[in-house]
mmCIF file of C-alpha atoms in Angstrom:
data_model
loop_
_atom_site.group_PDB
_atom_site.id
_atom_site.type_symbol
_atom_site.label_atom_id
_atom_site.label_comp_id
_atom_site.label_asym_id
_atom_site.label_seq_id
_atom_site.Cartn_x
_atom_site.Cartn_y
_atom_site.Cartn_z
ATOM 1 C CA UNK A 27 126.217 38.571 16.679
ATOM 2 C CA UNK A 28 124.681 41.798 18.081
ATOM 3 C CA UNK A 29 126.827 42.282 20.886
ATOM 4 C CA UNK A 30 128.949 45.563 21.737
ATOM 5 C CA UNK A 31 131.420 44.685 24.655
ATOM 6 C CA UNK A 32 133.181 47.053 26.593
ATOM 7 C CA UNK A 33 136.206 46.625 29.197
ATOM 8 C CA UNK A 34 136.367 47.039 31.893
ATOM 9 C CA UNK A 35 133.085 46.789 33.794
ATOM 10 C CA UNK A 36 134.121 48.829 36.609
ATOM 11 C CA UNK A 37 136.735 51.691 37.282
ATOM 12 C CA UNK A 38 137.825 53.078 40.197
ATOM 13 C CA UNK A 39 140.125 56.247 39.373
ATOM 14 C CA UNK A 40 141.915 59.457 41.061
ATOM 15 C CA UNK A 41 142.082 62.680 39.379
ATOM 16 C CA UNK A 42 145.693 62.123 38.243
ATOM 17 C CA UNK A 43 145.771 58.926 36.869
ATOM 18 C CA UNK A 44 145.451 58.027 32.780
ATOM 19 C CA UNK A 45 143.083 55.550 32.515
ATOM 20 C CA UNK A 46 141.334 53.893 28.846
ATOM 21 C CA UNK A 47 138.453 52.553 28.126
ATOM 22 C CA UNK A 48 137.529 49.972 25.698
ATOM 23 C CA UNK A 49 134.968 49.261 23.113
ATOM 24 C CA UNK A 50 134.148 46.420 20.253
ATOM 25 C CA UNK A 51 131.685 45.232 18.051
ATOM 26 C CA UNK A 52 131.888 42.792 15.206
ATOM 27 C CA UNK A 53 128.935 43.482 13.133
ATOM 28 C CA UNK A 54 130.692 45.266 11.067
ATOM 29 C CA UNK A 55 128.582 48.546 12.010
ATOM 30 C CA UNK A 56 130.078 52.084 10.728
ATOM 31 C CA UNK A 57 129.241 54.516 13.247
ATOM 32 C CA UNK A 58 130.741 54.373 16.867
ATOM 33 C CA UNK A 59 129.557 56.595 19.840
ATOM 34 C CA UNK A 60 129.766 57.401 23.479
ATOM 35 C CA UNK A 61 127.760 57.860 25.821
ATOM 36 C CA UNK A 62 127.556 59.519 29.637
ATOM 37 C CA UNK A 63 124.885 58.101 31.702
ATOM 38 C CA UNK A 64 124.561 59.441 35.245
ATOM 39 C CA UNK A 65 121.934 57.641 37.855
ATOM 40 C CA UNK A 66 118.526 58.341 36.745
ATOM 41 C CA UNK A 67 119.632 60.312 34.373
ATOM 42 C CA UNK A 68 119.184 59.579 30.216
ATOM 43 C CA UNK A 69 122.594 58.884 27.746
ATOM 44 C CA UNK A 70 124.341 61.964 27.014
ATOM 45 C CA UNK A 71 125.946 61.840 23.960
ATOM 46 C CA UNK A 72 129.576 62.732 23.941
ATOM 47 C CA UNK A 73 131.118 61.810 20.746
ATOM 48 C CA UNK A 74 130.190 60.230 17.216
ATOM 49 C CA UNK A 75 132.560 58.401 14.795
ATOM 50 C CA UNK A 76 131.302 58.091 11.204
ATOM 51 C CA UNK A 77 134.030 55.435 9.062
ATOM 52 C CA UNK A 78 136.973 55.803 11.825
ATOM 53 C CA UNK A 79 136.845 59.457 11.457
ATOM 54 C CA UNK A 80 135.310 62.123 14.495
ATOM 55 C CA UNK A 81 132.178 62.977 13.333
ATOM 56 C CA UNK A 82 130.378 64.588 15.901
ATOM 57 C CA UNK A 83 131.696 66.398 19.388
ATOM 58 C CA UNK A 84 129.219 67.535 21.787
ATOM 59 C CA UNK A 85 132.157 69.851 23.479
ATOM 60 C CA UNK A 86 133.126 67.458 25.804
ATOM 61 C CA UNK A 87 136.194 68.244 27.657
ATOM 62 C CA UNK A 88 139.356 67.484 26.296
ATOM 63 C CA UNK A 89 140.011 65.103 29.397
ATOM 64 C CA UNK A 90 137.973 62.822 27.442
ATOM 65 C CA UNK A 91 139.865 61.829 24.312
ATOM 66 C CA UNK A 92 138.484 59.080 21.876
ATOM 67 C CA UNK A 93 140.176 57.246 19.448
ATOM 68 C CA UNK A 94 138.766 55.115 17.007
ATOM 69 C CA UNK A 95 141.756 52.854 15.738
ATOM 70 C CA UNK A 96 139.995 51.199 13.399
ATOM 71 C CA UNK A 97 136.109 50.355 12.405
ATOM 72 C CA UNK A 98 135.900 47.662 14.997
ATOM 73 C CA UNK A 99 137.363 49.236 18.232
ATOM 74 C CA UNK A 100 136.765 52.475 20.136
ATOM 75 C CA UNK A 101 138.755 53.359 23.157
ATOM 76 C CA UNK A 102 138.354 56.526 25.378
ATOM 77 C CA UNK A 103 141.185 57.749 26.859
ATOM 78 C CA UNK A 104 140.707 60.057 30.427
ATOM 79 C CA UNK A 105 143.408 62.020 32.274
ATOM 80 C CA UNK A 106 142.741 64.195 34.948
ATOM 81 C CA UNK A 107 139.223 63.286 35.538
ATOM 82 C CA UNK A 108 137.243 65.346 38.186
ATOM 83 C CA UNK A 109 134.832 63.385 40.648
ATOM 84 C CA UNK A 110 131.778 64.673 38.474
ATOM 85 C CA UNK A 111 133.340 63.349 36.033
ATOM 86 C CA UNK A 112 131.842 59.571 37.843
ATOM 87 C CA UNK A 113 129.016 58.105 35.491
ATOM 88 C CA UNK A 114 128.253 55.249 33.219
ATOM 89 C CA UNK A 115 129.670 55.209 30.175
ATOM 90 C CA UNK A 116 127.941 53.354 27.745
ATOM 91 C CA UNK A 117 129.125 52.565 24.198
ATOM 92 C CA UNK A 118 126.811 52.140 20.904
ATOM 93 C CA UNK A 119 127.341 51.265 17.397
ATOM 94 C CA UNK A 120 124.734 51.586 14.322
ATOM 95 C CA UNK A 121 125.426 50.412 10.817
ATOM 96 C CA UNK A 122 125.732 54.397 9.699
ATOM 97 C CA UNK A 123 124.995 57.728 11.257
ATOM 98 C CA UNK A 124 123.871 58.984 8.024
ATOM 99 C CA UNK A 125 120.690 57.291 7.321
ATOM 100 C CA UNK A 126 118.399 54.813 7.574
ATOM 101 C CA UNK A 127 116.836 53.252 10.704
ATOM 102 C CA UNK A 128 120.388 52.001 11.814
ATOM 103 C CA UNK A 129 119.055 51.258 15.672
ATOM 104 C CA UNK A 130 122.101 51.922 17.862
ATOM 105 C CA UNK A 131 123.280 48.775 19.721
ATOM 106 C CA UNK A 132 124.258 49.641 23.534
ATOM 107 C CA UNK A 133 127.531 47.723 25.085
ATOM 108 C CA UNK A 134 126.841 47.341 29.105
ATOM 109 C CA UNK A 135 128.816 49.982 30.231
ATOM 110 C CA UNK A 136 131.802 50.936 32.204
ATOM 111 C CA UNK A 137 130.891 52.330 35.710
ATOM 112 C CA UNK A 138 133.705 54.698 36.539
ATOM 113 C CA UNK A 139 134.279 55.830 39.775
ATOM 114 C CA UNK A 140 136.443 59.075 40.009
ATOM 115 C CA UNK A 141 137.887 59.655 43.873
ATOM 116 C CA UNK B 117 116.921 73.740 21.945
ATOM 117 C CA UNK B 118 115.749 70.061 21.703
ATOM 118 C CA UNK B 119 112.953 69.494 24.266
ATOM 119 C CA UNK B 120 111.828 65.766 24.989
ATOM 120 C CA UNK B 121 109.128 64.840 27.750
ATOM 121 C CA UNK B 122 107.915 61.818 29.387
ATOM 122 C CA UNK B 123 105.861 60.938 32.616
ATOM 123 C CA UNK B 124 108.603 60.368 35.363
ATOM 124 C CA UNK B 125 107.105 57.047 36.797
ATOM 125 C CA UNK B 126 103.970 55.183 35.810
ATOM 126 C CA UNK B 127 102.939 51.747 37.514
ATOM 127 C CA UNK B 128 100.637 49.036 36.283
ATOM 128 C CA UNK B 129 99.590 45.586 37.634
ATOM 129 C CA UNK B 130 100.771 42.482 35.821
ATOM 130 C CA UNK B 131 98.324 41.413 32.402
ATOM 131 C CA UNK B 132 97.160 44.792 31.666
ATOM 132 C CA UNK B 133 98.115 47.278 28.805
ATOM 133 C CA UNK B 134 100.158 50.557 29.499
ATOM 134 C CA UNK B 135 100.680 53.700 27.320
ATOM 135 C CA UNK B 136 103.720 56.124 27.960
ATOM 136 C CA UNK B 137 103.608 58.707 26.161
ATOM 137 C CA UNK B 138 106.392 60.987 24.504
ATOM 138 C CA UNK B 139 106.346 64.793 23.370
ATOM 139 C CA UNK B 140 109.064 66.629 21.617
ATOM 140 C CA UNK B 141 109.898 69.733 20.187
ATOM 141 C CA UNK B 142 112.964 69.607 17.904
ATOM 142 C CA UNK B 143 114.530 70.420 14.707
ATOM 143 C CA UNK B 144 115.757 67.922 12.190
ATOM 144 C CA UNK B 145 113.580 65.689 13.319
ATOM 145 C CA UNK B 146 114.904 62.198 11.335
ATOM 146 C CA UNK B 147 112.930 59.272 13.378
ATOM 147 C CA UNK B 148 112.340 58.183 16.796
ATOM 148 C CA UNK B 149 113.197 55.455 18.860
ATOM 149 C CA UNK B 150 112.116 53.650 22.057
ATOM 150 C CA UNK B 151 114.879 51.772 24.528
ATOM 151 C CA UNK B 152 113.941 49.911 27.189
ATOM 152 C CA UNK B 153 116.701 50.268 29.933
ATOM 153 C CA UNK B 154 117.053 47.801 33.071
ATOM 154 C CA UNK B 155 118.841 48.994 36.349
ATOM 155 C CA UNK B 156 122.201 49.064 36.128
ATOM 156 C CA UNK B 157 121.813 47.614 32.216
ATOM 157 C CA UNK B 158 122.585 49.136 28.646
ATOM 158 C CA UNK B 159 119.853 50.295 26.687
ATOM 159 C CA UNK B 160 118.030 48.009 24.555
ATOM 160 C CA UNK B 161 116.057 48.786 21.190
ATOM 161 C CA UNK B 162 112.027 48.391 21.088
ATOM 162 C CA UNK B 163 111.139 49.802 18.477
ATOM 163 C CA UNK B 164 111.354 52.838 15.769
ATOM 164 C CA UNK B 165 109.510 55.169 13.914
ATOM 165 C CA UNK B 166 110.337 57.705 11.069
ATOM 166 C CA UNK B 167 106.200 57.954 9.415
ATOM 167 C CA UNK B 168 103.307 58.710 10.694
ATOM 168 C CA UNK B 169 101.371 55.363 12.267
ATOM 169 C CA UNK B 170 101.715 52.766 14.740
ATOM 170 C CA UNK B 171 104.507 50.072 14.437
ATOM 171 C CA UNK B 172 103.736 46.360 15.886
ATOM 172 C CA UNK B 173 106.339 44.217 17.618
ATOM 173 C CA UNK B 174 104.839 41.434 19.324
ATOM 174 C CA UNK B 175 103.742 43.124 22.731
ATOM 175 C CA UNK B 176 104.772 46.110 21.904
ATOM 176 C CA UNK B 177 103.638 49.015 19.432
ATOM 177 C CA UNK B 178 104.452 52.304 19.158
ATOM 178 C CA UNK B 179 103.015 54.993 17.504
ATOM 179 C CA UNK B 180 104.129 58.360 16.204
ATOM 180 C CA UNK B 181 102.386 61.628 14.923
ATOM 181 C CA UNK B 182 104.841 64.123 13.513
ATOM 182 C CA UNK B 183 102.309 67.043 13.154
ATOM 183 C CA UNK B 184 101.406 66.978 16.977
ATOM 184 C CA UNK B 185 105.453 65.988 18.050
ATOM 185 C CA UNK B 186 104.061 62.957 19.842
ATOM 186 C CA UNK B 187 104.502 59.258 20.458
ATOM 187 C CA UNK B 188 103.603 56.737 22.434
ATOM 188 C CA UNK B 189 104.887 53.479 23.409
ATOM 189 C CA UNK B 190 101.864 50.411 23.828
ATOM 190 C CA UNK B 191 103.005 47.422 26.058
ATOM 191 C CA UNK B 192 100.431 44.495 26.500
ATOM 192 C CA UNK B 193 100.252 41.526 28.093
ATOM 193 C CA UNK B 194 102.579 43.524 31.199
ATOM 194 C CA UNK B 195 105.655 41.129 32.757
ATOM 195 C CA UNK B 196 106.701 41.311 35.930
ATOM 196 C CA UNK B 197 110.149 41.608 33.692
ATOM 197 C CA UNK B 198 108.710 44.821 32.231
ATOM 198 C CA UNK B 199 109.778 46.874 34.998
ATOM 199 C CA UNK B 200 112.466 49.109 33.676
ATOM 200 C CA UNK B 201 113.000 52.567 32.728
ATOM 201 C CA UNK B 202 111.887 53.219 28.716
ATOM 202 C CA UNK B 203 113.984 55.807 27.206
ATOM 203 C CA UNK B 204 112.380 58.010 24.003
ATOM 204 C CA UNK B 205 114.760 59.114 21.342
ATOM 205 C CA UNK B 206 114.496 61.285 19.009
ATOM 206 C CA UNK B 207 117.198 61.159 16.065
ATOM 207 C CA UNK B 208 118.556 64.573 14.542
ATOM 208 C CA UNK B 209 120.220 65.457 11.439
ATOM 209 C CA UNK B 210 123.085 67.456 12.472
ATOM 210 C CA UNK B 211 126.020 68.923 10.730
ATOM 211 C CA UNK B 212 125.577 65.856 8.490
ATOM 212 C CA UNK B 213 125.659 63.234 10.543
ATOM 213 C CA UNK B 214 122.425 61.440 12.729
ATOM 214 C CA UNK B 215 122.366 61.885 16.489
ATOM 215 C CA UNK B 216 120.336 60.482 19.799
ATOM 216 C CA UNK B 217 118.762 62.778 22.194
ATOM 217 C CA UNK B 218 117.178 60.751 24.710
ATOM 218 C CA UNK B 219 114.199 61.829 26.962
ATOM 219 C CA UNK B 220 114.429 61.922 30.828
ATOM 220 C CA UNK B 221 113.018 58.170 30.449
ATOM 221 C CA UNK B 222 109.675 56.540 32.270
ATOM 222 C CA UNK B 223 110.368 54.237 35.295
ATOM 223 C CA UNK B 224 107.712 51.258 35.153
ATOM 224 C CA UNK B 225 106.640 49.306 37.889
ATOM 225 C CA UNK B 226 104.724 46.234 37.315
ATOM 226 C CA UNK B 227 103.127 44.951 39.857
ATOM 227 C CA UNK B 228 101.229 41.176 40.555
#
């Protein structure tokens, strides 16, 4: 099994709600990350979790909050979002971040829609 | 800063061979990768290289020089299902941990 799944596809949000999104992957990979992917644009990365514990911020606002609850799931949580804010989010695991080839495996994204 | 560069678009007709090509200028330079990336889709891995050489997967190679800060990414045999954007990444060692930055990406067009 080399699949990353993410909920939910698509989100449509205002700039007050609270709104989470999901990530899983059961191949029992150490290293969890976000992405932001707007159109014709590459990944960004956002955020990097290394054995459940934040690893890596790439000062991302703190309207973006992740959580890693344990080393199969990582959730993002948004409040407040701002219409820029509207991208793909695309989550990726890798056996480690520390070394090795450890390919990053891409879920399918959340579109999020910000009005 | 981390600089990656690829051609923005590139088209090729369906059977033939096509090179894109990838520069960089980084630091902590710890391997590179190439994702192939449909519309609307999640990246997908091709292929990876961390030493000098070229890398065969089937109908695809890639190739890396570290000296020069260059790559390239060989697909043969061109799909009509090859047409997607292909993303270079270069992995950095930072603050003790590995990270992605991803070039601007190629779009392909293959055409009959």
């Amino acid at each position: 099994d080399t699949e990353v799944t993410q909920t939910p596809k698509h989100l449509v949000m205002g700039m007050t709600n609270k709104k989470s999104l999901k990530c899983e992957q059961h191949m029992g990979h150490r290293a969890m990350y976000w992405y932001k992917q707007k159109a014709k644009k590459p990944p960004e990365l956002m955020f990097v979790y290394s054995y459940e514990k934040l690893s890596i911020n790439e000062s991302v606002p703190s309207r973006f909050s992740p959580e890693c609850p344990n080393s199969s799931l990582l959730n993002l949580h948004l409040h407040a979002l701002q219409p820029e804010d509207s991208a793909l989010y695309l989550c990726a695991s890798s056996q480690d971040a520390l070394a090795g080839q450890s390919e990053q495996y891409f879920g399918p994204g959340t579109r999020l829609t910000v009005t | 800063g981390q600089n990656i560069d690829q051609p923005t678009e590139m088209t090729a007709t369906e059977g033939a061979i096509v090179q894109i090509n990838c520069t960089y200028q980084t630091s902590g330079f710890n391997g590179l990768f190439w994702y192939q990336q449909h519309a609307g889709e999640a990246p997908t891995f091709l292929s990876y290289n961390v030493l000098d050489g070229l890398e065969e997967k089937g109908r695809f190679s890639s190739f890396l020089s570290r000296s020069k800060g260059y790559s390239y990414l060989l697909l043969k045999e061109l799909q009509m299902k090859d047409s997607a954007s292909y993303l270079c990444a270069v992995r950095l060692f930072s603050g003790g941990y590995n990270k992605l930055i991803f070039g601007a990406g190629t779009r392909l067009a293959v055409h009959p």
